[in-house]
Amino acid sequence: MIQCAAHLKPSYMRMNALINGRTTDVPEGSSVSDLLEQLGLGGKRIAVELNGEILPRSRHAEQRVADGDRLEIVHAIGGGSLPASNPETYQ
Amino acid sequence: MTTVPAEVRPSARETLHIAGRDYTSRLLVGTGKYKDHQETRLAIEASGAEIVTVALRRTNIGQNPGEPNLLDVLPPDRYTILPNTAGCYTAKDAIRTCQLARELLDGHSLVKLEVLGDEKTLFPDITATLEAAEKLVRDGFDVMVYTSDDPIVARRLEEIGCVAVMPLAAPIGSGLGVRNPYNILEIVENAKVPVLVDAGVGTASDAAVAMELGCGGVLMNTAIAAARNPVLMASAMRKAVEAGREAFLAGRMPRRRYASASSPLDGTFF
């Protein structure tokens, strides 16, 4: 039986998540809350989508980030009908 | 301060009613294209708007962590925040955006739906708009919907359950004014939900024209933000929307081809 030698992995073992379209290093075991904190977004007015589904704020602390996860983190910006300030979209 | 005697002043209940709330201001404003948040705030204050539309975009990861947040400039306890789906070209993306907005604003259900069809004109994709509106209404959203000035489509959107129908006066950001007043009039006369002109207003008189047609309100962004003095234009728009509304309620005189003397002809001594 092949065992995942978790105990042999170095403590700096990291994984990748695609955050707002960018491949980002995430320490293993991170929760979404940890991740937001690291990104300087802790306590900010943002909304998170995980793998295409809304991740309610109440679940940020419990939800672990897995290798290969796709996260979108959005906020409100100036815009009427077509925002000029930040053309980057999450589509 | 008003100089109109109380007995002819529009009643205090003469409000814009949308999704269970009454608004005194009939001017709705966007928050794009301003120099900075300070200018945004000042212009919105001068406009008197109570409903303010915002867009949703990715946060900057890593860069600018201390960047001021628009929602701090526009406290949701003071303004009704109207998240929009600006920049969406498919029903799916528009729905996704609304769901993220609801999460961002703690369950807030009022959204401005727009599904664009073409980058050059930014005209709405009507089939995608109808599809998205139907799904969003079913999912419990209060949908204010950007549409073309087609009266049949407007009726369909109302039937679907949209809380406000918002035909364009002219293409977004064009500032061309109300290009098809007869269509807007037709939409207004048929609708039981508020009809707001959304997009195309260029200056104060355009806003007044829309209101004189009986629109419930006007939503604009570029006309204010791209003015040489946005804060002053915001103030002008506030007055124009109020003036247009009062003129509509007052009922304009009929148009005549020839003159009609306004002084009596009896009793002349010459």
mmCIF file with all atom_site columns, N, CA, C and O in Angstrom, chain B residues 148-198:
data_model
loop_
_atom_site.group_PDB
_atom_site.id
_atom_site.type_symbol
_atom_site.label_atom_id
_atom_site.label_alt_id
_atom_site.label_comp_id
_atom_site.label_asym_id
_atom_site.label_entity_id
_atom_site.label_seq_id
_atom_site.pdbx_PDB_ins_code
_atom_site.Cartn_x
_atom_site.Cartn_y
_atom_site.Cartn_z
_atom_site.occupancy
_atom_site.B_iso_or_equiv
_atom_site.pdbx_formal_charge
_atom_site.auth_seq_id
_atom_site.auth_comp_id
_atom_site.auth_asym_id
_atom_site.auth_atom_id
_atom_site.pdbx_PDB_model_num
ATOM 1   N N  . SER B 1 148 ? -32.859 47.811 -24.152 1.00 0.00 ? 148 SER B N  1
ATOM 2   C CA . SER B 1 148 ? -32.975 48.719 -25.285 1.00 0.00 ? 148 SER B CA 1
ATOM 3   C C  . SER B 1 148 ? -34.291 49.481 -25.135 1.00 0.00 ? 148 SER B C  1
ATOM 4   O O  . SER B 1 148 ? -35.070 49.230 -24.224 1.00 0.00 ? 148 SER B O  1
ATOM 5   N N  . ASP B 1 149 ? -34.582 50.399 -26.050 1.00 0.00 ? 149 ASP B N  1
ATOM 6   C CA . ASP B 1 149 ? -35.819 51.168 -25.924 1.00 0.00 ? 149 ASP B CA 1
ATOM 7   C C  . ASP B 1 149 ? -36.975 50.491 -26.665 1.00 0.00 ? 149 ASP B C  1
ATOM 8   O O  . ASP B 1 149 ? -37.877 51.153 -27.163 1.00 0.00 ? 149 ASP B O  1
ATOM 9   N N  . ASP B 1 150 ? -36.946 49.169 -26.694 1.00 0.00 ? 150 ASP B N  1
ATOM 10  C CA . ASP B 1 150 ? -37.999 48.394 -27.351 1.00 0.00 ? 150 ASP B CA 1
ATOM 11  C C  . ASP B 1 150 ? -39.155 48.155 -26.367 1.00 0.00 ? 150 ASP B C  1
ATOM 12  O O  . ASP B 1 150 ? -38.971 47.489 -25.346 1.00 0.00 ? 150 ASP B O  1
ATOM 13  N N  . PRO B 1 151 ? -40.344 48.676 -26.655 1.00 0.00 ? 151 PRO B N  1
ATOM 14  C CA . PRO B 1 151 ? -41.462 48.542 -25.715 1.00 0.00 ? 151 PRO B CA 1
ATOM 15  C C  . PRO B 1 151 ? -41.898 47.093 -25.471 1.00 0.00 ? 151 PRO B C  1
ATOM 16  O O  . PRO B 1 151 ? -42.364 46.763 -24.381 1.00 0.00 ? 151 PRO B O  1
ATOM 17  N N  . ILE B 1 152 ? -41.740 46.250 -26.474 1.00 0.00 ? 152 ILE B N  1
ATOM 18  C CA . ILE B 1 152 ? -42.171 44.853 -26.305 1.00 0.00 ? 152 ILE B CA 1
ATOM 19  C C  . ILE B 1 152 ? -41.233 44.130 -25.343 1.00 0.00 ? 152 ILE B C  1
ATOM 20  O O  . ILE B 1 152 ? -41.660 43.392 -24.462 1.00 0.00 ? 152 ILE B O  1
ATOM 21  N N  . VAL B 1 153 ? -39.947 44.374 -25.516 1.00 0.00 ? 153 VAL B N  1
ATOM 22  C CA . VAL B 1 153 ? -38.963 43.765 -24.612 1.00 0.00 ? 153 VAL B CA 1
ATOM 23  C C  . VAL B 1 153 ? -39.165 44.290 -23.187 1.00 0.00 ? 153 VAL B C  1
ATOM 24  O O  . VAL B 1 153 ? -39.117 43.526 -22.216 1.00 0.00 ? 153 VAL B O  1
ATOM 25  N N  . ALA B 1 154 ? -39.445 45.583 -23.081 1.00 0.00 ? 154 ALA B N  1
ATOM 26  C CA . ALA B 1 154 ? -39.670 46.177 -21.753 1.00 0.00 ? 154 ALA B CA 1
ATOM 27  C C  . ALA B 1 154 ? -40.839 45.480 -21.056 1.00 0.00 ? 154 ALA B C  1
ATOM 28  O O  . ALA B 1 154 ? -40.775 45.168 -19.868 1.00 0.00 ? 154 ALA B O  1
ATOM 29  N N  . ARG B 1 155 ? -41.898 45.233 -21.825 1.00 0.00 ? 155 ARG B N  1
ATOM 30  C CA . ARG B 1 155 ? -43.068 44.565 -21.263 1.00 0.00 ? 155 ARG B CA 1
ATOM 31  C C  . ARG B 1 155 ? -42.718 43.151 -20.797 1.00 0.00 ? 155 ARG B C  1
ATOM 32  O O  . ARG B 1 155 ? -43.099 42.702 -19.728 1.00 0.00 ? 155 ARG B O  1
ATOM 33  N N  . ARG B 1 156 ? -41.941 42.466 -21.631 1.00 0.00 ? 156 ARG B N  1
ATOM 34  C CA . ARG B 1 156 ? -41.543 41.100 -21.276 1.00 0.00 ? 156 ARG B CA 1
ATOM 35  C C  . ARG B 1 156 ? -40.722 41.079 -19.985 1.00 0.00 ? 156 ARG B C  1
ATOM 36  O O  . ARG B 1 156 ? -40.919 40.235 -19.125 1.00 0.00 ? 156 ARG B O  1
ATOM 37  N N  . LEU B 1 157 ? -39.818 42.043 -19.851 1.00 0.00 ? 157 LEU B N  1
ATOM 38  C CA . LEU B 1 157 ? -38.976 42.100 -18.644 1.00 0.00 ? 157 LEU B CA 1
ATOM 39  C C  . LEU B 1 157 ? -39.820 42.376 -17.406 1.00 0.00 ? 157 LEU B C  1
ATOM 40  O O  . LEU B 1 157 ? -39.565 41.852 -16.330 1.00 0.00 ? 157 LEU B O  1
ATOM 41  N N  . GLU B 1 158 ? -40.852 43.189 -17.586 1.00 0.00 ? 158 GLU B N  1
ATOM 42  C CA . GLU B 1 158 ? -41.761 43.446 -16.461 1.00 0.00 ? 158 GLU B CA 1
ATOM 43  C C  . GLU B 1 158 ? -42.523 42.170 -16.108 1.00 0.00 ? 158 GLU B C  1
ATOM 44  O O  . GLU B 1 158 ? -42.663 41.824 -14.931 1.00 0.00 ? 158 GLU B O  1
ATOM 45  N N  . GLU B 1 159 ? -42.979 41.456 -17.127 1.00 0.00 ? 159 GLU B N  1
ATOM 46  C CA . GLU B 1 159 ? -43.710 40.197 -16.888 1.00 0.00 ? 159 GLU B CA 1
ATOM 47  C C  . GLU B 1 159 ? -42.839 39.181 -16.137 1.00 0.00 ? 159 GLU B C  1
ATOM 48  O O  . GLU B 1 159 ? -43.321 38.430 -15.296 1.00 0.00 ? 159 GLU B O  1
ATOM 49  N N  . ILE B 1 160 ? -41.565 39.169 -16.468 1.00 0.00 ? 160 ILE B N  1
ATOM 50  C CA . ILE B 1 160 ? -40.639 38.247 -15.804 1.00 0.00 ? 160 ILE B CA 1
ATOM 51  C C  . ILE B 1 160 ? -40.563 38.550 -14.312 1.00 0.00 ? 160 ILE B C  1
ATOM 52  O O  . ILE B 1 160 ? -40.339 37.659 -13.491 1.00 0.00 ? 160 ILE B O  1
ATOM 53  N N  . GLY B 1 161 ? -40.763 39.825 -13.966 1.00 0.00 ? 161 GLY B N  1
ATOM 54  C CA . GLY B 1 161 ? -40.747 40.192 -12.548 1.00 0.00 ? 161 GLY B CA 1
ATOM 55  C C  . GLY B 1 161 ? -39.654 41.173 -12.164 1.00 0.00 ? 161 GLY B C  1
ATOM 56  O O  . GLY B 1 161 ? -39.336 41.315 -10.978 1.00 0.00 ? 161 GLY B O  1
ATOM 57  N N  . CYS B 1 162 ? -39.068 41.853 -13.153 1.00 0.00 ? 162 CYS B N  1
ATOM 58  C CA . CYS B 1 162 ? -38.061 42.861 -12.839 1.00 0.00 ? 162 CYS B CA 1
ATOM 59  C C  . CYS B 1 162 ? -38.727 44.009 -12.073 1.00 0.00 ? 162 CYS B C  1
ATOM 60  O O  . CYS B 1 162 ? -39.874 44.354 -12.342 1.00 0.00 ? 162 CYS B O  1
ATOM 61  N N  . VAL B 1 163 ? -38.003 44.592 -11.123 1.00 0.00 ? 163 VAL B N  1
ATOM 62  C CA . VAL B 1 163 ? -38.592 45.639 -10.284 1.00 0.00 ? 163 VAL B CA 1
ATOM 63  C C  . VAL B 1 163 ? -38.497 47.020 -10.927 1.00 0.00 ? 163 VAL B C  1
ATOM 64  O O  . VAL B 1 163 ? -39.179 47.945 -10.492 1.00 0.00 ? 163 VAL B O  1
ATOM 65  N N  . ALA B 1 164 ? -37.644 47.156 -11.923 1.00 0.00 ? 164 ALA B N  1
ATOM 66  C CA . ALA B 1 164 ? -37.574 48.403 -12.681 1.00 0.00 ? 164 ALA B CA 1
ATOM 67  C C  . ALA B 1 164 ? -37.037 48.073 -14.067 1.00 0.00 ? 164 ALA B C  1
ATOM 68  O O  . ALA B 1 164 ? -36.182 47.196 -14.209 1.00 0.00 ? 164 ALA B O  1
ATOM 69  N N  . VAL B 1 165 ? -37.585 48.760 -15.052 1.00 0.00 ? 165 VAL B N  1
ATOM 70  C CA . VAL B 1 165 ? -37.118 48.571 -16.429 1.00 0.00 ? 165 VAL B CA 1
ATOM 71  C C  . VAL B 1 165 ? -36.357 49.830 -16.820 1.00 0.00 ? 165 VAL B C  1
ATOM 72  O O  . VAL B 1 165 ? -36.842 50.938 -16.628 1.00 0.00 ? 165 VAL B O  1
ATOM 73  N N  . MET B 1 166 ? -35.139 49.635 -17.343 1.00 0.00 ? 166 MET B N  1
ATOM 74  C CA . MET B 1 166 ? -34.270 50.789 -17.581 1.00 0.00 ? 166 MET B CA 1
ATOM 75  C C  . MET B 1 166 ? -33.777 50.847 -19.027 1.00 0.00 ? 166 MET B C  1
ATOM 76  O O  . MET B 1 166 ? -32.670 50.399 -19.343 1.00 0.00 ? 166 MET B O  1
ATOM 77  N N  . PRO B 1 167 ? -34.597 51.426 -19.890 1.00 0.00 ? 167 PRO B N  1
ATOM 78  C CA . PRO B 1 167 ? -34.176 51.529 -21.285 1.00 0.00 ? 167 PRO B CA 1
ATOM 79  C C  . PRO B 1 167 ? -33.089 52.593 -21.449 1.00 0.00 ? 167 PRO B C  1
ATOM 80  O O  . PRO B 1 167 ? -33.041 53.565 -20.692 1.00 0.00 ? 167 PRO B O  1
ATOM 81  N N  . LEU B 1 168 ? -32.241 52.383 -22.426 1.00 0.00 ? 168 LEU B N  1
ATOM 82  C CA . LEU B 1 168 ? -31.219 53.375 -22.731 1.00 0.00 ? 168 LEU B CA 1
ATOM 83  C C  . LEU B 1 168 ? -31.858 54.547 -23.466 1.00 0.00 ? 168 LEU B C  1
ATOM 84  O O  . LEU B 1 168 ? -32.823 54.380 -24.215 1.00 0.00 ? 168 LEU B O  1
ATOM 85  N N  . ALA B 1 169 ? -31.326 55.738 -23.209 1.00 0.00 ? 169 ALA B N  1
ATOM 86  C CA . ALA B 1 169 ? -31.745 56.912 -23.965 1.00 0.00 ? 169 ALA B CA 1
ATOM 87  C C  . ALA B 1 169 ? -30.924 56.980 -25.249 1.00 0.00 ? 169 ALA B C  1
ATOM 88  O O  . ALA B 1 169 ? -31.393 57.403 -26.305 1.00 0.00 ? 169 ALA B O  1
ATOM 89  N N  . ALA B 1 170 ? -29.684 56.535 -25.134 1.00 0.00 ? 170 ALA B N  1
ATOM 90  C CA . ALA B 1 170 ? -28.709 56.502 -26.229 1.00 0.00 ? 170 ALA B CA 1
ATOM 91  C C  . ALA B 1 170 ? -27.592 55.582 -25.740 1.00 0.00 ? 170 ALA B C  1
ATOM 92  O O  . ALA B 1 170 ? -27.600 55.192 -24.573 1.00 0.00 ? 170 ALA B O  1
ATOM 93  N N  . PRO B 1 171 ? -26.631 55.220 -26.605 1.00 0.00 ? 171 PRO B N  1
ATOM 94  C CA . PRO B 1 171 ? -25.585 54.298 -26.129 1.00 0.00 ? 171 PRO B CA 1
ATOM 95  C C  . PRO B 1 171 ? -24.868 54.804 -24.865 1.00 0.00 ? 171 PRO B C  1
ATOM 96  O O  . PRO B 1 171 ? -24.709 56.013 -24.669 1.00 0.00 ? 171 PRO B O  1
ATOM 97  N N  . ILE B 1 172 ? -24.473 53.844 -24.046 1.00 0.00 ? 172 ILE B N  1
ATOM 98  C CA . ILE B 1 172 ? -23.742 54.119 -22.805 1.00 0.00 ? 172 ILE B CA 1
ATOM 99  C C  . ILE B 1 172 ? -22.558 55.045 -23.076 1.00 0.00 ? 172 ILE B C  1
ATOM 100 O O  . ILE B 1 172 ? -21.763 54.794 -23.970 1.00 0.00 ? 172 ILE B O  1
ATOM 101 N N  . GLY B 1 173 ? -22.460 56.091 -22.313 1.00 0.00 ? 173 GLY B N  1
ATOM 102 C CA . GLY B 1 173 ? -21.307 56.982 -22.419 1.00 0.00 ? 173 GLY B CA 1
ATOM 103 C C  . GLY B 1 173 ? -21.314 57.886 -23.637 1.00 0.00 ? 173 GLY B C  1
ATOM 104 O O  . GLY B 1 173 ? -20.358 58.621 -23.865 1.00 0.00 ? 173 GLY B O  1
ATOM 105 N N  . SER B 1 174 ? -22.392 57.842 -24.436 1.00 0.00 ? 174 SER B N  1
ATOM 106 C CA . SER B 1 174 ? -22.409 58.640 -25.670 1.00 0.00 ? 174 SER B CA 1
ATOM 107 C C  . SER B 1 174 ? -22.840 60.077 -25.411 1.00 0.00 ? 174 SER B C  1
ATOM 108 O O  . SER B 1 174 ? -22.488 60.987 -26.168 1.00 0.00 ? 174 SER B O  1
ATOM 109 N N  . GLY B 1 175 ? -23.635 60.318 -24.402 1.00 0.00 ? 175 GLY B N  1
ATOM 110 C CA . GLY B 1 175 ? -24.098 61.675 -24.113 1.00 0.00 ? 175 GLY B CA 1
ATOM 111 C C  . GLY B 1 175 ? -24.986 62.259 -25.194 1.00 0.00 ? 175 GLY B C  1
ATOM 112 O O  . GLY B 1 175 ? -25.070 63.478 -25.350 1.00 0.00 ? 175 GLY B O  1
ATOM 113 N N  . LEU B 1 176 ? -25.669 61.396 -25.938 1.00 0.00 ? 176 LEU B N  1
ATOM 114 C CA . LEU B 1 176 ? -26.478 61.881 -27.070 1.00 0.00 ? 176 LEU B CA 1
ATOM 115 C C  . LEU B 1 176 ? -27.896 62.280 -26.670 1.00 0.00 ? 176 LEU B C  1
ATOM 116 O O  . LEU B 1 176 ? -28.645 62.797 -27.498 1.00 0.00 ? 176 LEU B O  1
ATOM 117 N N  . GLY B 1 177 ? -28.275 62.032 -25.452 1.00 0.00 ? 177 GLY B N  1
ATOM 118 C CA . GLY B 1 177 ? -29.627 62.407 -25.007 1.00 0.00 ? 177 GLY B CA 1
ATOM 119 C C  . GLY B 1 177 ? -30.678 61.407 -25.458 1.00 0.00 ? 177 GLY B C  1
ATOM 120 O O  . GLY B 1 177 ? -30.362 60.360 -26.020 1.00 0.00 ? 177 GLY B O  1
ATOM 121 N N  . VAL B 1 178 ? -31.943 61.740 -25.196 1.00 0.00 ? 178 VAL B N  1
ATOM 122 C CA . VAL B 1 178 ? -33.033 60.806 -25.507 1.00 0.00 ? 178 VAL B CA 1
ATOM 123 C C  . VAL B 1 178 ? -33.245 60.777 -27.024 1.00 0.00 ? 178 VAL B C  1
ATOM 124 O O  . VAL B 1 178 ? -33.771 61.714 -27.605 1.00 0.00 ? 178 VAL B O  1
ATOM 125 N N  . ARG B 1 179 ? -32.796 59.682 -27.644 1.00 0.00 ? 179 ARG B N  1
ATOM 126 C CA . ARG B 1 179 ? -32.823 59.573 -29.104 1.00 0.00 ? 179 ARG B CA 1
ATOM 127 C C  . ARG B 1 179 ? -34.181 59.149 -29.633 1.00 0.00 ? 179 ARG B C  1
ATOM 128 O O  . ARG B 1 179 ? -34.487 59.352 -30.789 1.00 0.00 ? 179 ARG B O  1
ATOM 129 N N  . ASN B 1 180 ? -34.969 58.499 -28.784 1.00 0.00 ? 180 ASN B N  1
ATOM 130 C CA . ASN B 1 180 ? -36.238 57.982 -29.280 1.00 0.00 ? 180 ASN B CA 1
ATOM 131 C C  . ASN B 1 180 ? -37.339 58.213 -28.242 1.00 0.00 ? 180 ASN B C  1
ATOM 132 O O  . ASN B 1 180 ? -37.829 57.272 -27.619 1.00 0.00 ? 180 ASN B O  1
ATOM 133 N N  . PRO B 1 181 ? -37.717 59.487 -28.080 1.00 0.00 ? 181 PRO B N  1
ATOM 134 C CA . PRO B 1 181 ? -38.657 59.807 -26.996 1.00 0.00 ? 181 PRO B CA 1
ATOM 135 C C  . PRO B 1 181 ? -39.985 59.074 -27.125 1.00 0.00 ? 181 PRO B C  1
ATOM 136 O O  . PRO B 1 181 ? -40.611 58.756 -26.105 1.00 0.00 ? 181 PRO B O  1
ATOM 137 N N  . TYR B 1 182 ? -40.406 58.756 -28.333 1.00 0.00 ? 182 TYR B N  1
ATOM 138 C CA . TYR B 1 182 ? -41.702 58.077 -28.487 1.00 0.00 ? 182 TYR B CA 1
ATOM 139 C C  . TYR B 1 182 ? -41.657 56.655 -27.962 1.00 0.00 ? 182 TYR B C  1
ATOM 140 O O  . TYR B 1 182 ? -42.625 56.155 -27.400 1.00 0.00 ? 182 TYR B O  1
ATOM 141 N N  . ASN B 1 183 ? -40.517 56.008 -28.131 1.00 0.00 ? 183 ASN B N  1
ATOM 142 C CA . ASN B 1 183 ? -40.388 54.663 -27.559 1.00 0.00 ? 183 ASN B CA 1
ATOM 143 C C  . ASN B 1 183 ? -40.357 54.719 -26.037 1.00 0.00 ? 183 ASN B C  1
ATOM 144 O O  . ASN B 1 183 ? -40.986 53.903 -25.367 1.00 0.00 ? 183 ASN B O  1
ATOM 145 N N  . ILE B 1 184 ? -39.618 55.679 -25.509 1.00 0.00 ? 184 ILE B N  1
ATOM 146 C CA . ILE B 1 184 ? -39.547 55.810 -24.040 1.00 0.00 ? 184 ILE B CA 1
ATOM 147 C C  . ILE B 1 184 ? -40.953 56.072 -23.500 1.00 0.00 ? 184 ILE B C  1
ATOM 148 O O  . ILE B 1 184 ? -41.390 55.471 -22.513 1.00 0.00 ? 184 ILE B O  1
ATOM 149 N N  . LEU B 1 185 ? -41.685 56.940 -24.174 1.00 0.00 ? 185 LEU B N  1
ATOM 150 C CA . LEU B 1 185 ? -43.058 57.271 -23.769 1.00 0.00 ? 185 LEU B CA 1
ATOM 151 C C  . LEU B 1 185 ? -43.939 56.019 -23.789 1.00 0.00 ? 185 LEU B C  1
ATOM 152 O O  . LEU B 1 185 ? -44.713 55.767 -22.865 1.00 0.00 ? 185 LEU B O  1
ATOM 153 N N  . GLU B 1 186 ? -43.800 55.242 -24.838 1.00 0.00 ? 186 GLU B N  1
ATOM 154 C CA . GLU B 1 186 ? -44.582 54.021 -24.974 1.00 0.00 ? 186 GLU B CA 1
ATOM 155 C C  . GLU B 1 186 ? -44.277 53.051 -23.814 1.00 0.00 ? 186 GLU B C  1
ATOM 156 O O  . GLU B 1 186 ? -45.185 52.461 -23.234 1.00 0.00 ? 186 GLU B O  1
ATOM 157 N N  . ILE B 1 187 ? -42.993 52.945 -23.498 1.00 0.00 ? 187 ILE B N  1
ATOM 158 C CA . ILE B 1 187 ? -42.593 52.049 -22.400 1.00 0.00 ? 187 ILE B CA 1
ATOM 159 C C  . ILE B 1 187 ? -43.175 52.556 -21.079 1.00 0.00 ? 187 ILE B C  1
ATOM 160 O O  . ILE B 1 187 ? -43.741 51.795 -20.297 1.00 0.00 ? 187 ILE B O  1
ATOM 161 N N  . VAL B 1 188 ? -43.063 53.859 -20.851 1.00 0.00 ? 188 VAL B N  1
ATOM 162 C CA . VAL B 1 188 ? -43.570 54.461 -19.610 1.00 0.00 ? 188 VAL B CA 1
ATOM 163 C C  . VAL B 1 188 ? -45.075 54.236 -19.487 1.00 0.00 ? 188 VAL B C  1
ATOM 164 O O  . VAL B 1 188 ? -45.573 53.832 -18.432 1.00 0.00 ? 188 VAL B O  1
ATOM 165 N N  . GLU B 1 189 ? -45.792 54.471 -20.567 1.00 0.00 ? 189 GLU B N  1
ATOM 166 C CA . GLU B 1 189 ? -47.254 54.384 -20.509 1.00 0.00 ? 189 GLU B CA 1
ATOM 167 C C  . GLU B 1 189 ? -47.756 52.955 -20.284 1.00 0.00 ? 189 GLU B C  1
ATOM 168 O O  . GLU B 1 189 ? -48.831 52.754 -19.734 1.00 0.00 ? 189 GLU B O  1
ATOM 169 N N  . ASN B 1 190 ? -46.975 51.983 -20.728 1.00 0.00 ? 190 ASN B N  1
ATOM 170 C CA . ASN B 1 190 ? -47.409 50.585 -20.584 1.00 0.00 ? 190 ASN B CA 1
ATOM 171 C C  . ASN B 1 190 ? -47.000 49.957 -19.268 1.00 0.00 ? 190 ASN B C  1
ATOM 172 O O  . ASN B 1 190 ? -47.527 48.901 -18.909 1.00 0.00 ? 190 ASN B O  1
ATOM 173 N N  . ALA B 1 191 ? -46.022 50.566 -18.588 1.00 0.00 ? 191 ALA B N  1
ATOM 174 C CA . ALA B 1 191 ? -45.397 49.868 -17.462 1.00 0.00 ? 191 ALA B CA 1
ATOM 175 C C  . ALA B 1 191 ? -46.099 50.121 -16.144 1.00 0.00 ? 191 ALA B C  1
ATOM 176 O O  . ALA B 1 191 ? -46.646 51.199 -15.907 1.00 0.00 ? 191 ALA B O  1
ATOM 177 N N  . LYS B 1 192 ? -46.072 49.120 -15.290 1.00 0.00 ? 192 LYS B N  1
ATOM 178 C CA . LYS B 1 192 ? -46.575 49.285 -13.919 1.00 0.00 ? 192 LYS B CA 1
ATOM 179 C C  . LYS B 1 192 ? -45.397 49.391 -12.945 1.00 0.00 ? 192 LYS B C  1
ATOM 180 O O  . LYS B 1 192 ? -45.574 49.787 -11.805 1.00 0.00 ? 192 LYS B O  1
ATOM 181 N N  . VAL B 1 193 ? -44.223 49.015 -13.387 1.00 0.00 ? 193 VAL B N  1
ATOM 182 C CA . VAL B 1 193 ? -43.027 49.196 -12.550 1.00 0.00 ? 193 VAL B CA 1
ATOM 183 C C  . VAL B 1 193 ? -42.340 50.485 -12.996 1.00 0.00 ? 193 VAL B C  1
ATOM 184 O O  . VAL B 1 193 ? -42.597 50.966 -14.107 1.00 0.00 ? 193 VAL B O  1
ATOM 185 N N  . PRO B 1 194 ? -41.485 51.050 -12.157 1.00 0.00 ? 194 PRO B N  1
ATOM 186 C CA . PRO B 1 194 ? -40.794 52.279 -12.575 1.00 0.00 ? 194 PRO B CA 1
ATOM 187 C C  . PRO B 1 194 ? -39.941 52.056 -13.831 1.00 0.00 ? 194 PRO B C  1
ATOM 188 O O  . PRO B 1 194 ? -39.299 51.017 -13.979 1.00 0.00 ? 194 PRO B O  1
ATOM 189 N N  . VAL B 1 195 ? -39.990 53.038 -14.697 1.00 0.00 ? 195 VAL B N  1
ATOM 190 C CA . VAL B 1 195 ? -39.136 53.037 -15.887 1.00 0.00 ? 195 VAL B CA 1
ATOM 191 C C  . VAL B 1 195 ? -38.089 54.128 -15.671 1.00 0.00 ? 195 VAL B C  1
ATOM 192 O O  . VAL B 1 195 ? -38.435 55.280 -15.418 1.00 0.00 ? 195 VAL B O  1
ATOM 193 N N  . LEU B 1 196 ? -36.843 53.734 -15.735 1.00 0.00 ? 196 LEU B N  1
ATOM 194 C CA . LEU B 1 196 ? -35.765 54.704 -15.542 1.00 0.00 ? 196 LEU B CA 1
ATOM 195 C C  . LEU B 1 196 ? -34.922 54.735 -16.799 1.00 0.00 ? 196 LEU B C  1
ATOM 196 O O  . LEU B 1 196 ? -34.558 53.680 -17.329 1.00 0.00 ? 196 LEU B O  1
ATOM 197 N N  . VAL B 1 197 ? -34.615 55.937 -17.254 1.00 0.00 ? 197 VAL B N  1
ATOM 198 C CA . VAL B 1 197 ? -33.694 56.014 -18.376 1.00 0.00 ? 197 VAL B CA 1
ATOM 199 C C  . VAL B 1 197 ? -32.295 55.742 -17.841 1.00 0.00 ? 197 VAL B C  1
ATOM 200 O O  . VAL B 1 197 ? -31.866 56.326 -16.851 1.00 0.00 ? 197 VAL B O  1
ATOM 201 N N  . ASP B 1 198 ? -31.615 54.804 -18.465 1.00 0.00 ? 198 ASP B N  1
ATOM 202 C CA . ASP B 1 198 ? -30.287 54.391 -18.019 1.00 0.00 ? 198 ASP B CA 1
ATOM 203 C C  . ASP B 1 198 ? -29.362 54.506 -19.224 1.00 0.00 ? 198 ASP B C  1
ATOM 204 O O  . ASP B 1 198 ? -29.514 53.766 -20.184 1.00 0.00 ? 198 ASP B O  1
#
